[in-house]
Coordinates of C-alpha atoms in Angstrom, one line a residue:
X1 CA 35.3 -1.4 38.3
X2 CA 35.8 1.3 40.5
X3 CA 38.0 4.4 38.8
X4 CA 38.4 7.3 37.1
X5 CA 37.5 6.8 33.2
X6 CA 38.3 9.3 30.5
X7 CA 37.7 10.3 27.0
X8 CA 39.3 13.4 24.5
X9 CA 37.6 14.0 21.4
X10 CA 39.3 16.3 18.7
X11 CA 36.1 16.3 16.4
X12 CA 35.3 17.2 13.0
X13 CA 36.0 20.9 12.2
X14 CA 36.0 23.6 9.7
X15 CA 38.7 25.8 10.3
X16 CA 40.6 25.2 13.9
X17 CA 40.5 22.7 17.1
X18 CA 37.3 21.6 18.6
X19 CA 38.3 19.5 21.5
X20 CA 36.3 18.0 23.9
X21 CA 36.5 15.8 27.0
X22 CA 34.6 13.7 29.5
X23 CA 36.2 12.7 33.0
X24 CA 33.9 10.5 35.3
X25 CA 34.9 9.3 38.5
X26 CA 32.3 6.5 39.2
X27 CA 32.7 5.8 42.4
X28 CA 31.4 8.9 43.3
X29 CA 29.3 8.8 40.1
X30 CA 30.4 12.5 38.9
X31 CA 31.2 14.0 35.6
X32 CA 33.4 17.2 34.4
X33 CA 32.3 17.6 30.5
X34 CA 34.7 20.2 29.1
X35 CA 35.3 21.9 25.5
X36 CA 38.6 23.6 24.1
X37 CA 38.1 25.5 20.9
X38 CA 40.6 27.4 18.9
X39 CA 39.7 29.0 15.3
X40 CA 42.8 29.6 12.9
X41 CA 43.7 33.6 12.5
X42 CA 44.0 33.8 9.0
X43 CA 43.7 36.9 7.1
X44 CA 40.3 36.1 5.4
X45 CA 38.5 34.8 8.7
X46 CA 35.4 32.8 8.3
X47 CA 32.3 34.6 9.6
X48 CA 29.5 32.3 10.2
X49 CA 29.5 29.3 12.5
X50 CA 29.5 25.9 11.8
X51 CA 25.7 24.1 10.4
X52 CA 26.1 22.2 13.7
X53 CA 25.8 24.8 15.7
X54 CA 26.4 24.5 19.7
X55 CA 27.5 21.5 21.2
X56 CA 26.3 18.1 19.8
X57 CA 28.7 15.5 21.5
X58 CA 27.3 16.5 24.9
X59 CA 23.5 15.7 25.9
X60 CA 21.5 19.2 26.0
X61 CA 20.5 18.0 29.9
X62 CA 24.3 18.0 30.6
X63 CA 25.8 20.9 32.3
X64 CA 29.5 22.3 30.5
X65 CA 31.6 22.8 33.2
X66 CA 34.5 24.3 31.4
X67 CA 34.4 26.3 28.6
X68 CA 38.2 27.4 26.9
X69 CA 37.8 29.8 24.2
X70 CA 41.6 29.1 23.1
X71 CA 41.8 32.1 20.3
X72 CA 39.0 35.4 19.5
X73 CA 37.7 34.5 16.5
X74 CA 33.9 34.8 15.3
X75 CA 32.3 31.6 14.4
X76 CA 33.9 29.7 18.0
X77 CA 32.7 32.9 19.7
X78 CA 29.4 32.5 18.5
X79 CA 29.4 28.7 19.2
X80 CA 30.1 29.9 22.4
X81 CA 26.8 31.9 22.6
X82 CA 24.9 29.1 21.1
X83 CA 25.9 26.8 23.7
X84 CA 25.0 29.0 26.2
X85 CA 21.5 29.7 25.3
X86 CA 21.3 25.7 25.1
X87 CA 22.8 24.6 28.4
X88 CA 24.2 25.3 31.8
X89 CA 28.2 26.6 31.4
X90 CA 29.9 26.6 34.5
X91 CA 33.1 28.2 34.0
X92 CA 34.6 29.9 30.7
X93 CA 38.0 30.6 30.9
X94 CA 39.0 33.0 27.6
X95 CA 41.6 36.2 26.3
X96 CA 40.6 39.4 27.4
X97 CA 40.3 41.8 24.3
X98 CA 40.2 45.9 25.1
X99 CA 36.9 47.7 24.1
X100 CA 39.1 48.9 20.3
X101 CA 39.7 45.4 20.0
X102 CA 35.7 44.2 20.0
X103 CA 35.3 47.3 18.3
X104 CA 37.5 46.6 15.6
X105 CA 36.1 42.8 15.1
X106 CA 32.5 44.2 15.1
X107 CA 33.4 47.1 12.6
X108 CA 34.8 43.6 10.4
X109 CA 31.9 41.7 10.1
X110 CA 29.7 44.9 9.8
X111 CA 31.3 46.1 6.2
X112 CA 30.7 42.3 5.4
X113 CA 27.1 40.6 6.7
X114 CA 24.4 41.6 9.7
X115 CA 25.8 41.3 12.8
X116 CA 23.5 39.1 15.0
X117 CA 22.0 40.7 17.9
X118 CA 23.4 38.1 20.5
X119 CA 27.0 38.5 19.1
X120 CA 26.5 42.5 19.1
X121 CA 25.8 42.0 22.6
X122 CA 28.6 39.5 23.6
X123 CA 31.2 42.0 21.6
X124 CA 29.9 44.4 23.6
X125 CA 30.5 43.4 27.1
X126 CA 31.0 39.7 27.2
X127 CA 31.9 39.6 30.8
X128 CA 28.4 40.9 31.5
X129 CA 27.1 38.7 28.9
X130 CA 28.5 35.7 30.8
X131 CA 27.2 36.7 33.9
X132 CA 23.6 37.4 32.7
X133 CA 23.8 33.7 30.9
X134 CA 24.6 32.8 34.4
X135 CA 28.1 31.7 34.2
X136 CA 29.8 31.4 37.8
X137 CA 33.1 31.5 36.9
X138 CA 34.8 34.0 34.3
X139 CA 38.4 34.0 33.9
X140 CA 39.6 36.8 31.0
X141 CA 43.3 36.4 30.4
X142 CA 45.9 38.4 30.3
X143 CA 49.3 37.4 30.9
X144 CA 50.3 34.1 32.8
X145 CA 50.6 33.2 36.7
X146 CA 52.4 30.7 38.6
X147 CA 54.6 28.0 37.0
X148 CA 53.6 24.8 38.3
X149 CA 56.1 22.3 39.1
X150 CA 55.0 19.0 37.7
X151 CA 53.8 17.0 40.6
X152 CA 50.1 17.2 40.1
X153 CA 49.3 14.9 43.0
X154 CA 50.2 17.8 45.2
X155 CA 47.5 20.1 43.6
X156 CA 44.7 20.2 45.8
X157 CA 41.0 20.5 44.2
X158 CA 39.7 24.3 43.5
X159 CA 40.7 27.3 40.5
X160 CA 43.8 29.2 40.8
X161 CA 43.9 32.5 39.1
X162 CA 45.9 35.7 40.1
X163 CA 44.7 39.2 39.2
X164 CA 46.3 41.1 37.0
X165 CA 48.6 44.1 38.4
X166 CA 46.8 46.7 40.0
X167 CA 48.3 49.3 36.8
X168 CA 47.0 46.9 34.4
X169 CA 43.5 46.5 36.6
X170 CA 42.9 50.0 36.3
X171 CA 43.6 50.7 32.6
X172 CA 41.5 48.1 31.8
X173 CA 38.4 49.5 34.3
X174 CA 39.3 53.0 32.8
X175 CA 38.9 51.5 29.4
X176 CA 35.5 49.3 30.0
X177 CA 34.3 52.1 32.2
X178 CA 34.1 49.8 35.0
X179 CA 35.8 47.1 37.3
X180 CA 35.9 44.0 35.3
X181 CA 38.2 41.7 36.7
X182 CA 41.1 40.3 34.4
X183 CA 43.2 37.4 35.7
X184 CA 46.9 35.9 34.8
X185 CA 46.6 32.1 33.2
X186 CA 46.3 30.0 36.4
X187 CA 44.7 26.4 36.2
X188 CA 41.7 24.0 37.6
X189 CA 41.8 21.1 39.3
X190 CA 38.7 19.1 39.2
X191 CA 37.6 15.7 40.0
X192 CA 41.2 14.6 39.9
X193 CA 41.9 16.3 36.6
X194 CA 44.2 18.8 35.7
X195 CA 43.6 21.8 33.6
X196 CA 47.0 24.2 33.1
X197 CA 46.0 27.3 30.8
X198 CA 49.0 29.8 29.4
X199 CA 48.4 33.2 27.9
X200 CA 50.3 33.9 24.9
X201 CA 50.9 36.1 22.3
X202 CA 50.3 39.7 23.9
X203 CA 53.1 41.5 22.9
X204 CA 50.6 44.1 22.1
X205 CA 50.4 46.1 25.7
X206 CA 46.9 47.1 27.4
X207 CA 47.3 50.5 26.6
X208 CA 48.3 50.0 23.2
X209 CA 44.4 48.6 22.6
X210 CA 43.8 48.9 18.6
X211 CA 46.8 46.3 17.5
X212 CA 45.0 43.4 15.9
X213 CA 44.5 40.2 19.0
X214 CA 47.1 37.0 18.0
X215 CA 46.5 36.5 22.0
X216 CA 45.9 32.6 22.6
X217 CA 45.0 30.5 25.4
X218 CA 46.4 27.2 25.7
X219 CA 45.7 24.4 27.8
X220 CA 47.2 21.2 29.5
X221 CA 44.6 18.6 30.6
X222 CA 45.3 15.5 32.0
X223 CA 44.9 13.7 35.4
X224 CA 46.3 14.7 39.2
X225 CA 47.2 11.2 39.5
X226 CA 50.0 10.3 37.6
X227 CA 52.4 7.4 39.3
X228 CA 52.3 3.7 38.5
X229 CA 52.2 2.8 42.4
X230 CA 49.1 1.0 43.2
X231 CA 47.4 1.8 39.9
X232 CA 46.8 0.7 36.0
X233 CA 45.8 1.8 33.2
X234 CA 44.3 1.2 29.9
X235 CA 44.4 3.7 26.6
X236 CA 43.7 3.9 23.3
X237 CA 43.0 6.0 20.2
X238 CA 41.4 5.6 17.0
X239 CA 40.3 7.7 14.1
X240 CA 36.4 7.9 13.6
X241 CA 34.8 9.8 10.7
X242 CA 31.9 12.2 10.6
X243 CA 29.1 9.5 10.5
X244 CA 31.1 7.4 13.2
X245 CA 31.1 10.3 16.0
X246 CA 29.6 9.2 19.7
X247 CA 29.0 11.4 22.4
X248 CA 32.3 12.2 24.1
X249 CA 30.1 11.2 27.6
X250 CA 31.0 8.5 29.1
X251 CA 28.2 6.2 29.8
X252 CA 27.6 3.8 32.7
X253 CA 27.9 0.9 30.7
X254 CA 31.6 2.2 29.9
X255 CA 33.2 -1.5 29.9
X256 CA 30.8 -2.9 27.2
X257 CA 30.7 1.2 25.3
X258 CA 34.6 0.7 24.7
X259 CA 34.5 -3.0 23.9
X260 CA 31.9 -2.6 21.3
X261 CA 34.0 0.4 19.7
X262 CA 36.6 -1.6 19.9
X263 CA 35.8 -4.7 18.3
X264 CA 35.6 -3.8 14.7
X265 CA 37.8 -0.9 14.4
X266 CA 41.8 -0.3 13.8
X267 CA 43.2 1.4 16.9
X268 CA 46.6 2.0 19.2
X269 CA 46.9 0.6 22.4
X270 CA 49.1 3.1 24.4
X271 CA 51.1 0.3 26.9
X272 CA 54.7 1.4 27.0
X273 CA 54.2 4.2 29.7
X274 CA 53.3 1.6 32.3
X275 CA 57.1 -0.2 31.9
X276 CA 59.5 0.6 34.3
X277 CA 61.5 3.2 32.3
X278 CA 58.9 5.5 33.4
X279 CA 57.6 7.4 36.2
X280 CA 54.3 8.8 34.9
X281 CA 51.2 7.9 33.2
X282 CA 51.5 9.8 29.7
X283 CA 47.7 10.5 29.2
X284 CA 48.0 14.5 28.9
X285 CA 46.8 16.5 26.2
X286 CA 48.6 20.0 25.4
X287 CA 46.2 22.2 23.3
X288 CA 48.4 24.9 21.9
X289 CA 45.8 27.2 20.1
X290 CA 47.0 29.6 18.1
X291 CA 50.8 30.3 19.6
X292 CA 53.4 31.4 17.9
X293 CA 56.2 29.0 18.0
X294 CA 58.5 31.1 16.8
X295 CA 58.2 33.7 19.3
X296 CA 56.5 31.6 22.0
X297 CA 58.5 28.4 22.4
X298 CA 60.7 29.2 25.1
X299 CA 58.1 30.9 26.9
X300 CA 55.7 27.5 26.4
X301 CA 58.2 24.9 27.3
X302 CA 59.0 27.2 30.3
X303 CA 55.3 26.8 31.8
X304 CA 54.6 23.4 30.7
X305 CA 58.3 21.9 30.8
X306 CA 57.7 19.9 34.2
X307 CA 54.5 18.1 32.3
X308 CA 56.3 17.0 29.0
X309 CA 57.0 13.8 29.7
X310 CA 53.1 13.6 30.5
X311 CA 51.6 14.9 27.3
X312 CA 50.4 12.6 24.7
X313 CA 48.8 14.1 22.2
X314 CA 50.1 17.9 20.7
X315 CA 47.1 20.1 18.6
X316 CA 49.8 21.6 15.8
X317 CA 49.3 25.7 16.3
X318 CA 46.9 27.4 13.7
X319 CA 46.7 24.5 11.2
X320 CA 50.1 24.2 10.8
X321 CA 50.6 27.6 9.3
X322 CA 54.3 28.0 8.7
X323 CA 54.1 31.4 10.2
X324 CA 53.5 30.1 13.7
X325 CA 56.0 27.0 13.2
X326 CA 59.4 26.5 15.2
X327 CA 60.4 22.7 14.6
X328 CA 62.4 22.8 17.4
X329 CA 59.2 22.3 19.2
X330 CA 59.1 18.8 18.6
X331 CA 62.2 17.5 19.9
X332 CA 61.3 18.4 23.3
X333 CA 58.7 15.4 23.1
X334 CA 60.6 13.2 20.8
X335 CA 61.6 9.7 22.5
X336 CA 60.2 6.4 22.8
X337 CA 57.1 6.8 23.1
X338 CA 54.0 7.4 20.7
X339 CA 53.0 11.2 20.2
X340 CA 50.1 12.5 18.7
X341 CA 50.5 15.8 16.9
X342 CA 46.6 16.9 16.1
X343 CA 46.1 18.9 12.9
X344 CA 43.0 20.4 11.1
X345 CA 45.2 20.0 7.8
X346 CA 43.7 23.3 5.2
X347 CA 44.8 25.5 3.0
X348 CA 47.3 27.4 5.4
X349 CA 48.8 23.9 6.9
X350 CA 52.5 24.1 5.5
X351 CA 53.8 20.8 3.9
X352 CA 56.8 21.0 6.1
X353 CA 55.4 21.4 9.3
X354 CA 54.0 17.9 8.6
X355 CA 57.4 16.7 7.3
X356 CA 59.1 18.5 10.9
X357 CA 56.8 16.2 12.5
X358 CA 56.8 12.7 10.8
X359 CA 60.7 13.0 10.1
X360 CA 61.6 13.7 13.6
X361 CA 60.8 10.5 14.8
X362 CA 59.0 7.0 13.5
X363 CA 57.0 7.3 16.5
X364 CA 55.6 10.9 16.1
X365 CA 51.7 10.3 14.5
X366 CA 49.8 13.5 12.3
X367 CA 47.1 13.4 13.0
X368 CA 44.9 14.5 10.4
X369 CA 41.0 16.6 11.5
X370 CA 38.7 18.0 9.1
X371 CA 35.2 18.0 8.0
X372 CA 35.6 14.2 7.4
X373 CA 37.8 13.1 9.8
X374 CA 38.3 13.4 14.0
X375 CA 40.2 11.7 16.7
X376 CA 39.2 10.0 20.0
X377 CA 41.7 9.4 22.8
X378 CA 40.2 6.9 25.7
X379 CA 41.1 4.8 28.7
X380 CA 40.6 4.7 32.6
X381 CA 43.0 4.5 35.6
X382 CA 42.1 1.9 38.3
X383 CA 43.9 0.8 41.3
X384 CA 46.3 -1.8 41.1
X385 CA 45.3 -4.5 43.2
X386 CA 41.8 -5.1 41.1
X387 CA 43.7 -5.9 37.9

């Protein structure tokens, strides 16, 4: 059946969000494989990288062809670096950090382990480290861009970034001791799908370079088309554990892949955005990283306020830490509809950040991810008249 299929993956993690995502349009038989990832900032940050190393839910033959580093911490940064020496990486989109600020994180791990060579060298100029690894696209972040007005269909294929200000340009060239070019959060558009980054948490200026980074990236994803007229949908989500996990690829067989998935596990059929109470699909995803709520939330609901009745599924900031918390956040998607707040639940996930959530509303769902558990979010849009 000709359309555009889809599947999200939050998958089994140590300390933070690992979320990935397959779009393929089959008509036209292509693919955009993407990965978020977003360690927690804690104040004892884990060092080494996961056992699994780079990516494992995408085939090694596959090219990545967006790469969101959603927070700087070490072991996503070096599962960055594995991944690169593993497979092609089209486009990473990440937070700038000054020279004092790579610096700093080196100095870090230094009084505490080896440094590996390949991280040395990423900490020491990772938009040169990119390019040599032959990335074609590198978009460091600093600040956000335009505001985009919630009509996605309008949104023509391409990336959108903006430069920085020429003041901030040249403080940063002054500081790296050459041009490297820093961009405001813009977004993608690719094979019909959406991808919205924000920048937040830079109340540190570029000048004032040795103040620890709580900078985050975060990131809408979902598709360009969005109205009911002349299309359908299906979606679903289920829980899978560690031993359960598929590749997050969609295969050609996709009909018969989901059907046998299907068949002997518990999941939720998302139906009720295709009534007539609403205008949109609801098949977004809003990965917030590792903003702060409580400083952030106006500034978030600002950028992504035209998208929230298009958002499905929520990743809770920085495990829930109470510290990055506002529960006011969640009545701006409270409603009718199913919502899917994403957790890795740990030692610094607050006990009433999860009661915030599941007491706002009997249709808000925690989602629990951990070493044991993950969560897959999948479905297809098709046009209307072959259903």
């Amino acid at each position: 059946m000709e359309g555009r299929y889809f599947r999200y993956q939050y998958e089994n993690t140590e300390d933070g969000i690992v979320q990935s995502g397959c779009i393929w349009n089959n008509a036209q038989d292509k693919r955009t494989n993407y990965l978020y990832l977003a360690g927690e900032y804690t104040k004892s940050p884990r060092l080494k990288k996961r056992e699994e190393g780079g990516l494992k839910t995408i085939s090694p033959e596959s090219t990545l062809d967006i790469f969101v580093l959603g927070a700087y911490t070490i072991p996503y940064i070096r599962r960055l670096i594995d991944i690169l020496e593993e497979r092609k990486v089209t486009t990473v989109v990440m937070p700038y950090a000054t020279p004092n600020m790579r610096f700093d994180i080196v100095s870090y791990i230094e009084k505490r382990q080896e440094v590996p060579k390949r991280l040395r060298c990423f900490m020491g100029a990772p938009y040169s480290y990119l390019k040599e690894k032959g990335v074609e696209n590198i978009y460091l972040l600093y600040g956000n861009g335009e505001i985009l007005s919630g009509k996605p269909e309008e949104l023509k294929e391409g990336h959108y970034f903006e430069l920085v200000d020429q003041r901030i340009q040249n403080e940063i060239s002054e500081m790296e001791g050459k041009y490297i070019p820093v961009y405001h959060a813009g977004y993608i558009v690719e094979n019909h799908w959406l991808y919205y980054f924000g920048f937040y948490g830079a109340n540190y200026q570029v000048e004032n370079s040795k103040r620890p980074i709580w900078a985050s990236v975060t990131m809408l994803v979902g598709p360009v088309q969005v109205g009911h007229k002349d299309r359908d949908c299906m979606f679903s989500t289920k829980v899978f554990t560690r031993e359960q996990q598929c590749t997050v690829e969609i295969p050609e067989q996709y009909d018969t892949c989901a059907l046998r998935c299907l068949h002997r596990n518990d999941y939720d059929t998302i139906k009720k955005h295709l009534d007539a109470g609403h205008e949109h699909f609801r098949l977004g995803l809003l990965n917030l990283g590792n903003v702060n709520l409580k400083l952030d939330l106006h500034a978030v609901i600002t950028r992504y306020g035209a998208f929230l009745d298009q958002v499905r599924g929520i990743s809770v900031p920085n495990g829930g830490n109470r510290c990055w918390w506002d529960k006011r956040g969640v009545s701006f998607f409270t409603g009718m509809d199913l919502i899917y707040y994403i957790c890795r639940v740990g030692k610094n996930t607050d006990s009433e950040t999860i009661r915030d959530i599941v007491t706002a509303s009997s249709f808000n769902r925690f989602i629990n991810v951990n070493k044991e558990f993950a969560y897959c979010f999948s479905g297809f849009i098709v046009p209307g008249e072959e259903n």
